Tab-separated table of C-alpha atoms and ligand atoms in Angstrom:
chain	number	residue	atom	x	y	z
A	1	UNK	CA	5.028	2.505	-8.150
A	2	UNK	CA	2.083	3.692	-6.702
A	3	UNK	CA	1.807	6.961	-8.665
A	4	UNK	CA	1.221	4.096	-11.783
A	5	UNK	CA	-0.793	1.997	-9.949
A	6	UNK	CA	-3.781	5.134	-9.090
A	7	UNK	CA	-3.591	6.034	-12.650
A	8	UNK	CA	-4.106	2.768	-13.981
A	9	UNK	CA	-7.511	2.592	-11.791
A	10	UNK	CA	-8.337	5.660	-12.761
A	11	UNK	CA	-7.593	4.823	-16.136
A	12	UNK	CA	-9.717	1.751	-16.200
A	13	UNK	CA	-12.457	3.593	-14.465
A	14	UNK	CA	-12.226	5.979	-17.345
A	15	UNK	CA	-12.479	2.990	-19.878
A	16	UNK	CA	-15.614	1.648	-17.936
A	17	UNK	CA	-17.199	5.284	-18.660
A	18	UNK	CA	-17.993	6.090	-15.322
A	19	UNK	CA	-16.867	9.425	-15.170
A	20	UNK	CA	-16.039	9.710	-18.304
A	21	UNK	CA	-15.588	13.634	-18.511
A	22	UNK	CA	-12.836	15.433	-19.871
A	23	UNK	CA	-12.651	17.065	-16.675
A	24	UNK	CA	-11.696	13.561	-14.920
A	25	UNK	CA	-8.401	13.442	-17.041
A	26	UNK	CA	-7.739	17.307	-16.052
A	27	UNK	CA	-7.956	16.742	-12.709
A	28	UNK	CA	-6.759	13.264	-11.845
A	29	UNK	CA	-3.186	13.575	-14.603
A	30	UNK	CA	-2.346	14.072	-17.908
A	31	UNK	CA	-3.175	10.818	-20.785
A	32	UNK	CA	0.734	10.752	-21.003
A	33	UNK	CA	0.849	8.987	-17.901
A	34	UNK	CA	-0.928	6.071	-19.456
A	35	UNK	CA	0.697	5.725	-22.765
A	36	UNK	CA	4.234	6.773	-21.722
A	37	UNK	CA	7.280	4.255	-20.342
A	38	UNK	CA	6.940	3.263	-17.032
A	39	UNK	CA	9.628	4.333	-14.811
A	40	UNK	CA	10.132	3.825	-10.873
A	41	UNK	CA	13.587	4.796	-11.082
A	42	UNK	CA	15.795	7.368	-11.701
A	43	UNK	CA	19.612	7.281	-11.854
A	44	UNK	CA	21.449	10.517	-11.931
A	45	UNK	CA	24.929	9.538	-11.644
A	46	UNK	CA	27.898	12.166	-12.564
A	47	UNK	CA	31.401	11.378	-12.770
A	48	UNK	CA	33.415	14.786	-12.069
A	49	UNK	CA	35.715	15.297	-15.379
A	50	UNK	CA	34.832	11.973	-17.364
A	51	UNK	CA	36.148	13.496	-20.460
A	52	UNK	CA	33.707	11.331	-22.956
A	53	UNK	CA	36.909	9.924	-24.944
A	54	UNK	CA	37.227	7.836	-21.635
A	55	UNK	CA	34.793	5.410	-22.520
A	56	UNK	CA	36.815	4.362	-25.908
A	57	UNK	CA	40.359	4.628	-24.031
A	58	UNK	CA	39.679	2.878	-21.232
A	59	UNK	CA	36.823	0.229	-22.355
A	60	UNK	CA	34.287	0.501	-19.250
A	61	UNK	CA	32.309	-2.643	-19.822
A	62	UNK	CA	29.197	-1.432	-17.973
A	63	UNK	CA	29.294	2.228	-19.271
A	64	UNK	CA	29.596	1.051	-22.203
A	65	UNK	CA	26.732	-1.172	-22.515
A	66	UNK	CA	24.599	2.146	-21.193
A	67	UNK	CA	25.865	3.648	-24.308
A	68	UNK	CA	25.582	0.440	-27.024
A	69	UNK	CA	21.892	0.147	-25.236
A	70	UNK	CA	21.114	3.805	-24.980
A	71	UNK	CA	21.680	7.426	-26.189
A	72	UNK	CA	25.316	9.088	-26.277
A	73	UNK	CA	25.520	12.831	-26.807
A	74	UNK	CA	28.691	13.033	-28.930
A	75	UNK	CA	28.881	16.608	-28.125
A	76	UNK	CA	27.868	17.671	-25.128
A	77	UNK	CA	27.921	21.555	-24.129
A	78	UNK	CA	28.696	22.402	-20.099
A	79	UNK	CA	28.488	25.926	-19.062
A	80	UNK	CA	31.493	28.173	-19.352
A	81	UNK	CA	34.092	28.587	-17.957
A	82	UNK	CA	33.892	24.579	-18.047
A	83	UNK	CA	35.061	24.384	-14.277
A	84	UNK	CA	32.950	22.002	-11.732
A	85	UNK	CA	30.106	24.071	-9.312
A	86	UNK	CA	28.900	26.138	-12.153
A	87	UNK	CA	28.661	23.040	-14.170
A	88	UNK	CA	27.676	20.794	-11.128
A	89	UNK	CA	24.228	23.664	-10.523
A	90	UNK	CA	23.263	23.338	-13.900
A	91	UNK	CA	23.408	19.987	-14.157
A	92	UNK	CA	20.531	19.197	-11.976
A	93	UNK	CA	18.675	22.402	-12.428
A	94	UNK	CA	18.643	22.544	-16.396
A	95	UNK	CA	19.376	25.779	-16.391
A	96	UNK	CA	22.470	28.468	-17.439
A	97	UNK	CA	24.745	30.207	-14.627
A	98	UNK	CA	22.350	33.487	-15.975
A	99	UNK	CA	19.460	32.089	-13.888
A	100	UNK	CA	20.986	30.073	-11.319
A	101	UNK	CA	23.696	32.777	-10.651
A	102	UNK	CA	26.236	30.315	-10.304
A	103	UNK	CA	28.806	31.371	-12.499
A	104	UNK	CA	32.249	29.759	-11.442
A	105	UNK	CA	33.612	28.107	-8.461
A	106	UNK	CA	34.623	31.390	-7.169
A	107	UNK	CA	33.061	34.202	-7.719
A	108	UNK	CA	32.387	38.312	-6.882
A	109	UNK	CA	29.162	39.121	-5.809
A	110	UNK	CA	28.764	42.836	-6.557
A	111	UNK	CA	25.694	42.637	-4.433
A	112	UNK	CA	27.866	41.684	-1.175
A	113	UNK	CA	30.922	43.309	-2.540
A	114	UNK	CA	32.772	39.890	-1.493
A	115	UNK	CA	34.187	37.326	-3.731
A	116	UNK	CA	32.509	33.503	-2.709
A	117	UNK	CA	34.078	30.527	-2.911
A	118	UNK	CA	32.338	27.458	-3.598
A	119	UNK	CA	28.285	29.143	-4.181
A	120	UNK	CA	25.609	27.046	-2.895
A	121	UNK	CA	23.411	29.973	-3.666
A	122	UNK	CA	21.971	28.566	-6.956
A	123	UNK	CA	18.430	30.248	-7.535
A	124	UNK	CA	17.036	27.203	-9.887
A	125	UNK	CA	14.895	24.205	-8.618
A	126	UNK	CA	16.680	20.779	-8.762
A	127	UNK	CA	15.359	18.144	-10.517
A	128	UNK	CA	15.408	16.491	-6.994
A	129	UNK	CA	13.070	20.080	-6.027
A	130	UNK	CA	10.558	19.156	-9.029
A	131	UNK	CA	10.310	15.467	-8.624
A	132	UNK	CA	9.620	15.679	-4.860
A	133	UNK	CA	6.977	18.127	-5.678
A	134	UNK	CA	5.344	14.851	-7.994
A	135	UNK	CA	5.415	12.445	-5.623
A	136	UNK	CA	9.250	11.099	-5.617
A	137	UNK	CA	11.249	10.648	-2.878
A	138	UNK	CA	14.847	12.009	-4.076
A	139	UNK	CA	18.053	10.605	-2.738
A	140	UNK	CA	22.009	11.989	-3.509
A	141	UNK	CA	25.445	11.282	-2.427
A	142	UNK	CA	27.843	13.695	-2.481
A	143	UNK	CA	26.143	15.597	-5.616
A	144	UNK	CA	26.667	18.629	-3.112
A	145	UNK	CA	24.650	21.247	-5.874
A	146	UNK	CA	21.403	18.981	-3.962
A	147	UNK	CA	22.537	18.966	-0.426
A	148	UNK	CA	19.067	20.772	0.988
A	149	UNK	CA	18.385	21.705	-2.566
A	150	UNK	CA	15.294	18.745	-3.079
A	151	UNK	CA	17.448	16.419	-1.040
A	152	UNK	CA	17.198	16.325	2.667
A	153	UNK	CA	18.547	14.777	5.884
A	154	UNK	CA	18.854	11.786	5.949
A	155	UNK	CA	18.806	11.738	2.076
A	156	UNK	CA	21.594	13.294	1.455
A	157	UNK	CA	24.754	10.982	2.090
A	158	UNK	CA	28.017	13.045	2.057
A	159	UNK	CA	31.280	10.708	1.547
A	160	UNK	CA	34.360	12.306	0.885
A	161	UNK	CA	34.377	11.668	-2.748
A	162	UNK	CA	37.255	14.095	-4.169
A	163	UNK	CA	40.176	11.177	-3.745
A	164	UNK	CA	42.618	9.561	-5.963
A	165	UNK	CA	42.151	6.454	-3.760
A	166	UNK	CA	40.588	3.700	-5.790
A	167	UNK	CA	38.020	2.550	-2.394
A	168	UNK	CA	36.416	5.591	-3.179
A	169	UNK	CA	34.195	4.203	-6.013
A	170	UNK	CA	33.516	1.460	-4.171
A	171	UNK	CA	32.660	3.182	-1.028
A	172	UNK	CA	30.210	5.081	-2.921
A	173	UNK	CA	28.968	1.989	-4.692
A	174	UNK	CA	28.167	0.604	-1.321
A	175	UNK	CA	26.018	3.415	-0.208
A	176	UNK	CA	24.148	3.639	-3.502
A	177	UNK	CA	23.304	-0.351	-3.179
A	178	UNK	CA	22.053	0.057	0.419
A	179	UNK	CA	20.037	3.112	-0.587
A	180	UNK	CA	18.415	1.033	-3.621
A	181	UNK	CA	17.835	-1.959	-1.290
A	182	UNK	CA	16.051	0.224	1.316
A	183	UNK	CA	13.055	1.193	-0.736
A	184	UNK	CA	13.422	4.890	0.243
A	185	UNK	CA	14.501	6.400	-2.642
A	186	UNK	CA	12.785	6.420	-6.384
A	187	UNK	CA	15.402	8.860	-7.257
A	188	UNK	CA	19.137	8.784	-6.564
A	189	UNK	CA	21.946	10.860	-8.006
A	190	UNK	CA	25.274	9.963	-7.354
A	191	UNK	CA	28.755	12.324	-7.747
A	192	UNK	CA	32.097	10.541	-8.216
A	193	UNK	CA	34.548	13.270	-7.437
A	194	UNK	CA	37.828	11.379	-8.075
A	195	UNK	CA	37.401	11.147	-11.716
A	196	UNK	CA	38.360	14.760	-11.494
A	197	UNK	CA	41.386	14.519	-8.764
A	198	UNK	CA	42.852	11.607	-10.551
A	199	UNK	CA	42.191	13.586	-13.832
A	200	UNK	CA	44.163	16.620	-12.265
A	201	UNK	CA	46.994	15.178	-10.529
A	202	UNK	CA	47.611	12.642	-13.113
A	203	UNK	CA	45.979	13.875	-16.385
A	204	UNK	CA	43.804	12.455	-18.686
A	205	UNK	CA	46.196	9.616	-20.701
A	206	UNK	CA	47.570	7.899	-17.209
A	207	UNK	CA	47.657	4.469	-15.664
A	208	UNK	CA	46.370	6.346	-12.594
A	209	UNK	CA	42.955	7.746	-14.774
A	210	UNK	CA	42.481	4.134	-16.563
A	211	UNK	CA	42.642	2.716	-12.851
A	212	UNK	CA	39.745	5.555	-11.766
A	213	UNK	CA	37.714	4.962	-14.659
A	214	UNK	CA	37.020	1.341	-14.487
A	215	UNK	CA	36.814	2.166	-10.253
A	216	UNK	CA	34.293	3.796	-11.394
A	217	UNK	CA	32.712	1.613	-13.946
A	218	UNK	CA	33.245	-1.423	-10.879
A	219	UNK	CA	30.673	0.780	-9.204
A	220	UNK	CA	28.265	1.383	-11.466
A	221	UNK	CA	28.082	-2.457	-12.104
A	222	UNK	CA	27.122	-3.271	-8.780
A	223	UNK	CA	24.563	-0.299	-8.667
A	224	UNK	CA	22.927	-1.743	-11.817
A	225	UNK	CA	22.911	-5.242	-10.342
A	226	UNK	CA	21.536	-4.319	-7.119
A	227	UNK	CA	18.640	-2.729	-9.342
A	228	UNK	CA	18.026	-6.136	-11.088
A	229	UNK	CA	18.183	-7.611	-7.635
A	230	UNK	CA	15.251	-5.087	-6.503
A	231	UNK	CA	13.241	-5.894	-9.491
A	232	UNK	CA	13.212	-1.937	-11.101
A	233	UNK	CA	16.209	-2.265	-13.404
A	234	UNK	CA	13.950	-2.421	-16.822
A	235	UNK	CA	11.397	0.467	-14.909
A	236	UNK	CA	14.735	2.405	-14.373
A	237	UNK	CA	15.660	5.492	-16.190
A	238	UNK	CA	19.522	6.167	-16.257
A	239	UNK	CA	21.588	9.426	-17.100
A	240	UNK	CA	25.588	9.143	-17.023
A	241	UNK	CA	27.063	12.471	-17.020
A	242	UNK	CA	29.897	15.261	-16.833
A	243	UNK	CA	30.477	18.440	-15.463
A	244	UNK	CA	33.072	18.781	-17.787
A	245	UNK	CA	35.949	17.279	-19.946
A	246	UNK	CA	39.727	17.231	-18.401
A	247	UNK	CA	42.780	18.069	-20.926
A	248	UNK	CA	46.927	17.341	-20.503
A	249	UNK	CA	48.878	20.264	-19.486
A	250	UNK	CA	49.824	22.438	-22.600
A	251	UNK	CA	53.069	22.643	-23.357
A	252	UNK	CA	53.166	26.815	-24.174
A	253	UNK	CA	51.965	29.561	-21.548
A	254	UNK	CA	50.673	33.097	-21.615
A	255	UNK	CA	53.041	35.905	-21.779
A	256	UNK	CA	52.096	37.265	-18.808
A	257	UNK	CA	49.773	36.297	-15.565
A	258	UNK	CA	46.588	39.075	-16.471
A	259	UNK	CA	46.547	40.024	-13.019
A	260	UNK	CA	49.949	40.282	-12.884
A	261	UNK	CA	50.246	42.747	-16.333
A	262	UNK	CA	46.951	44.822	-14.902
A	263	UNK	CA	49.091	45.668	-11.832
A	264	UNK	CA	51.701	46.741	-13.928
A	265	UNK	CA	49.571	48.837	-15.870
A	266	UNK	CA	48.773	51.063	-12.499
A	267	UNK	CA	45.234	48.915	-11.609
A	268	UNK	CA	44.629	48.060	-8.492
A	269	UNK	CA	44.163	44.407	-8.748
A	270	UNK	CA	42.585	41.654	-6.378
A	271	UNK	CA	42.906	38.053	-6.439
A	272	UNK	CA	41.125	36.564	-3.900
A	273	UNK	CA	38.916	37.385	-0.710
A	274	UNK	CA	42.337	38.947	1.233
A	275	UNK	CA	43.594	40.385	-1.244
A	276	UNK	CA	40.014	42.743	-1.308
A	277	UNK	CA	40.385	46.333	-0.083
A	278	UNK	CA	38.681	49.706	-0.363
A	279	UNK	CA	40.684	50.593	-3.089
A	280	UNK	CA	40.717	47.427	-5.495
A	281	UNK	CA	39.266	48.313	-9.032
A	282	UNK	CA	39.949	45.484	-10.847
A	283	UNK	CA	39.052	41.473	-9.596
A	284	UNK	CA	40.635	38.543	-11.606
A	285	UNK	CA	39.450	35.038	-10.801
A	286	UNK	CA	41.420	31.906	-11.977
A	287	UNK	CA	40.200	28.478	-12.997
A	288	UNK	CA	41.620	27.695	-16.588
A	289	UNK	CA	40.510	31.403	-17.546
A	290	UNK	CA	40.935	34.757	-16.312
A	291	UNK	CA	37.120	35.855	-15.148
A	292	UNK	CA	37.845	40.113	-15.157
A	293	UNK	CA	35.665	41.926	-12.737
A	294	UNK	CA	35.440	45.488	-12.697
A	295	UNK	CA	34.590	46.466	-9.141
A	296	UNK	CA	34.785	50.532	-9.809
A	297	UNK	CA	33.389	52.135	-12.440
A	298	UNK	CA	36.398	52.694	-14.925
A	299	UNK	CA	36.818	55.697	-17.436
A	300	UNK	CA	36.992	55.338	-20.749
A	301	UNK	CA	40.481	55.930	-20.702
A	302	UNK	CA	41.053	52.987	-17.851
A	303	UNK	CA	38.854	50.598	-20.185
A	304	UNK	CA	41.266	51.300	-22.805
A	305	UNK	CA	44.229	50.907	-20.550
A	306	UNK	CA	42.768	47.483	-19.709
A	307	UNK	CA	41.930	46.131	-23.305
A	308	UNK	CA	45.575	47.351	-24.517
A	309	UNK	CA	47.304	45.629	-21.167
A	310	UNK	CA	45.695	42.513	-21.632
A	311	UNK	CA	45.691	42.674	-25.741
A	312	UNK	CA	49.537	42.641	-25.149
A	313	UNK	CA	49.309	38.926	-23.695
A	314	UNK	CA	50.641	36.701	-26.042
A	315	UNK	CA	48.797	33.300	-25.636
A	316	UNK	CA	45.273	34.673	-25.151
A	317	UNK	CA	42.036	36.177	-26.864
A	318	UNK	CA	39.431	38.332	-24.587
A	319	UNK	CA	36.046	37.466	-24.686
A	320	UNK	CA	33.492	40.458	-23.994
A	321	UNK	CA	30.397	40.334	-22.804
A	322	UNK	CA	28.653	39.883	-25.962
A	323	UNK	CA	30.119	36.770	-26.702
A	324	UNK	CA	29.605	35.601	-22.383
A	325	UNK	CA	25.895	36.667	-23.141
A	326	UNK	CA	26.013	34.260	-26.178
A	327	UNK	CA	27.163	31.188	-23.943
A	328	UNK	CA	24.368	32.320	-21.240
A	329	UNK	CA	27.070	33.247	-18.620
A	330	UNK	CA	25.673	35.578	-15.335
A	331	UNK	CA	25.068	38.862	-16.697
A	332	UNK	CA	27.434	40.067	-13.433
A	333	UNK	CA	28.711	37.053	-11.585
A	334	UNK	CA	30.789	35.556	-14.881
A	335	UNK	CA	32.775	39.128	-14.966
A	336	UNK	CA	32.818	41.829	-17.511
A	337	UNK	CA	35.596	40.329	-19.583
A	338	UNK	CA	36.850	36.656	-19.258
A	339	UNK	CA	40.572	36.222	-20.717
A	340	UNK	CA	40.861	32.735	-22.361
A	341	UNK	CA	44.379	31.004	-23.721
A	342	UNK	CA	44.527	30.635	-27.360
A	343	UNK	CA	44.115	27.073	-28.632
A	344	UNK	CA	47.536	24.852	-27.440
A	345	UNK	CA	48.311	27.461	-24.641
A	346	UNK	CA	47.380	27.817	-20.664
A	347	UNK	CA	47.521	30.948	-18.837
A	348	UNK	CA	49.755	29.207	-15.589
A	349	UNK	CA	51.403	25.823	-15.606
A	350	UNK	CA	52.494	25.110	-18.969
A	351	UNK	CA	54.153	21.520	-18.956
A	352	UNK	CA	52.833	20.481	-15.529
A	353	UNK	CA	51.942	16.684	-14.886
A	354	UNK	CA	48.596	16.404	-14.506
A	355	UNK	CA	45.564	17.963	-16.066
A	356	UNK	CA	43.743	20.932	-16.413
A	357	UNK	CA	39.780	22.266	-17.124
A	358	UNK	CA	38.313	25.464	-17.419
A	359	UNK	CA	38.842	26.629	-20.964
A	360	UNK	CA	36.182	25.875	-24.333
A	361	UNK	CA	38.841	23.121	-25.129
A	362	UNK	CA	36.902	20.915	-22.203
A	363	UNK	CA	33.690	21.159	-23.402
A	364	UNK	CA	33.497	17.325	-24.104
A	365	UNK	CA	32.220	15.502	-21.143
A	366	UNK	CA	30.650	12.077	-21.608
A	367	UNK	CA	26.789	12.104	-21.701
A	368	UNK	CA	24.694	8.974	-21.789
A	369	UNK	CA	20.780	8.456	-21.742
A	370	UNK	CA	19.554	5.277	-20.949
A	371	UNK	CA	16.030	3.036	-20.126
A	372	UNK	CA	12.483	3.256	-20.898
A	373	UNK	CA	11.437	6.150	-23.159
A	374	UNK	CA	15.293	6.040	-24.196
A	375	UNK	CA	16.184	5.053	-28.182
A	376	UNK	CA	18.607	2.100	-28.142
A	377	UNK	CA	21.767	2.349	-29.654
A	378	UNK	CA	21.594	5.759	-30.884
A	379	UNK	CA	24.050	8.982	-31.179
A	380	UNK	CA	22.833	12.563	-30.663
A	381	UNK	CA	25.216	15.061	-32.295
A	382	UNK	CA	25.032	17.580	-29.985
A	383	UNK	CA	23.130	19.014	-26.748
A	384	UNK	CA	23.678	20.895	-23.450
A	385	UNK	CA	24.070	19.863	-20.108
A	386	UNK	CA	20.990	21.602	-19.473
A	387	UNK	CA	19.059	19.747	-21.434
A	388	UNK	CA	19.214	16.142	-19.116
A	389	UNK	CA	17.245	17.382	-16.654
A	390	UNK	CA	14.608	18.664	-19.039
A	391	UNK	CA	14.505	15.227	-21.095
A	392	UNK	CA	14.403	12.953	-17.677
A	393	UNK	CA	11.419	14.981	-16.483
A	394	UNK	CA	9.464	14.526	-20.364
A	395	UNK	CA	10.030	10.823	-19.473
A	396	UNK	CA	8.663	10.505	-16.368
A	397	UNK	CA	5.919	13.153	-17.254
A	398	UNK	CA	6.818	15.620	-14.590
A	399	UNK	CA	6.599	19.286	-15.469
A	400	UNK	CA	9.717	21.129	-15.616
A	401	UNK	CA	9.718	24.069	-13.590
A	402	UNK	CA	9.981	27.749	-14.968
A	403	UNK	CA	12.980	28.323	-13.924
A	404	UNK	CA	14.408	25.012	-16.402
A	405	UNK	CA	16.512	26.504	-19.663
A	406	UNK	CA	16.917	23.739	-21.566
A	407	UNK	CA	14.975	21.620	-23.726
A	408	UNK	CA	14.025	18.227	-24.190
A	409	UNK	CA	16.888	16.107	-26.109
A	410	UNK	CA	14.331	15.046	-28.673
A	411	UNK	CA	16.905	12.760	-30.662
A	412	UNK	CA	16.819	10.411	-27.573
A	413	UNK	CA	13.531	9.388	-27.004
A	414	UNK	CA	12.259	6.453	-28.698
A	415	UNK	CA	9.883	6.709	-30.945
A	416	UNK	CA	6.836	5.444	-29.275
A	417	UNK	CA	7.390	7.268	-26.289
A	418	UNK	CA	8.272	10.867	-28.456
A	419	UNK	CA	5.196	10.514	-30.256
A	420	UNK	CA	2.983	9.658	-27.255
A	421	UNK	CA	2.880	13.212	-25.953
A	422	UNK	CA	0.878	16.489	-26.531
A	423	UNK	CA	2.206	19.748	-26.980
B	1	ZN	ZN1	34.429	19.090	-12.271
């Protein structure tokens, strides 16, 4: 790419001693260029809810061979609550909800005084924001956290990807191969949403998921070919990834609904966006948790009122803010408590088909590093979601932006390529 091809002159003029100044190699990039992997390609591709067991249930050949010729995260952290547009925004920004103030998939902004469904109003730069600044040309389907977020027009493809209809994969598929074959994208980053609508209507241990999965890993086959076919599939950098895991139904439910035992306790309680009036004091968000806003300033006595109401839940522990503030939640936009079922319970639904995210207990989506600068056939015991973005720009030798949290997965790189680069 050309990026390569200037610093190789340059680098040869260097060798010649032309301008050989210290100065030249300030100005004109950084020596890493020249000693680390090439890469003309980067493939960001997410599967909504690929719990990472997936890959050893259901056998996808050509995932699989990313992980047997890559790195797999065993355990990889999301943000919490584990539910999809908080996850989605840190993703590709490499940072916690705290900075990119996209907590859940709903949530109340004091600021507005409204509760928001679906934020878009993520305060991070995108990996697609930092590698346009460098030079790339960024590309995404349906990864909606970069619609106008580094990704632009005619860039940004959105397909209807949230389906339990097995074209969907394909359809996507499609798109990605004619994007490759056009030349006008170095960077791509791809969102298959029906992983996570198969994984909910028909949970995570179903014909219907198996089906999805190797949909999906159909897909990814032909996207890999059509990179061999373009000539950039050993120059290509890969990431497969997950918002979050996806669990079965559990069998035992909460006592009692949290909004439900608040309103009982005398609180006036809202739910949603209607449901928000002058007089509401208390806001409780669902999605697998209970995110507990206090919109008015309570007394002490009301505080106590509240800890002893939801205390009285069977089925459920309370997580304050300390312990949010631990797992780099919003300081305002993840609530001031979040209610969380105990281990083997759910707050609504218990014994529902299907399956269910949200809670700690989903913190295991799949997460696979592959390509130049990658180790081969490696495990990583642990890191975040917000560390991909971080370790794909230490490959390419981009600069993360300051507004990136996480840090470079160093267990992944290979060893050559780790060792290759100043501090
Ligand atoms: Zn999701």
């Amino acid at each position: 790419m050309m990026r390569t091809r200037v610093f190789s002159l340059l680098f040869f003029v260097f060798l010649l001693g032309l301008p050989a100044t210290g100065a030249v190699w300030q100005v004109h990039g950084e020596p890493r260029e020249a000693s680390g992997p090439e890469v003309d390609f980067v493939l960001f591709i997410t599967a909504d809810g690929f719990r990472t067991g997936y890959v050893e249930w259901y056998n996808p050949s050509y995932i699989r061979n990313l992980t047997e010729g890559g790195t797999r995260v065993l355990q990889a952290w999301p943000v919490f609550p584990t539910n999809t547009t908080p996850n989605m925004t840190s993703l590709v920004t490499g940072a916690y909800p705290r900075t990119t103030g996209v907590a859940n998939n709903s949530q109340y902004v004091r600021e507005l005084d409204r509760i928001v469904g679906g934020p878009r109003d993520n305060e991070s730069k995108t990996i697609a924001d930092m590698l346009a600044e460098a030079g790339w040309r960024p590309a995404a389907i349906s990864h909606f956290a970069l619609d106008t977020r580094g990704v632009h027009g005619d860039m940004y493809h959105n397909l209807e990807t949230y389906t339990t209809t097995l074209e969907t994969p394909e359809r996507i598929g499609d798109r990605a191969v004619e994007i490759i074959r056009s030349g006008e994208a170095d960077f791509l980053a791809i969102n298959f949403g029906s992983t996570d609508t198969t994984g909910h209507r028909y949970g995570p241990r179903s014909n219907e998921m198996e089906e999805m999965v190797l949909a999906v890993d159909a897909a990814v086959g032909r996207i890999l070919e059509a990179l061999k076919e373009a000539g950039l599939y050993e120059r290509t950098l890969i990431t497969f990834n997950a918002d979050h895991g996806m669990s079965e139904f559990e069998e035992k439910e909460a006592s009692m609904e949290p909004a439900e035992a608040l309103r009982r306790a005398g609180f006036e309680v809202a739910t949603n966006q209607n449901e928000l009036g002058e007089d509401t004091e208390i806001i409780v968000l669902a999605g697998g948790v209970r995110l507990i806003y206090f919109r008015k300033q309570l007394s002490e006595e009301q505080q106590q009122r509240v800890m002893e109401t939801l205390e009285a839940i069977e089925g459920i522990k309370i997580m304050d803010r300390e312990r949010l503030d631990e797992l780099h939640c919003h300081p305002e936009r993840s609530g001031d408590l979040i209610v969380h079922p105990l281990p083997g319970y759910t707050i609504s639904g218990a014994g529902n088909p299907g399956g269910l995210h949200g809670r700690l207990t989903e913190a295991d989506p799949v997460l696979i590093l592959y390509g130049p600068g990658i180790r081969e056939g490696a495990t990583v015991e642990e890191a975040h979601l917000v560390d991909i973005v971080p370790t794909l720009l230490h490959v390419v030798g981009v600069p993360p932006a300051e507004t990136v949290d996480g840090s470079v997965i160093e267990g992944a790189l290979a060893g050559a390529a780790a060792g290759s680069r100043p501090q």
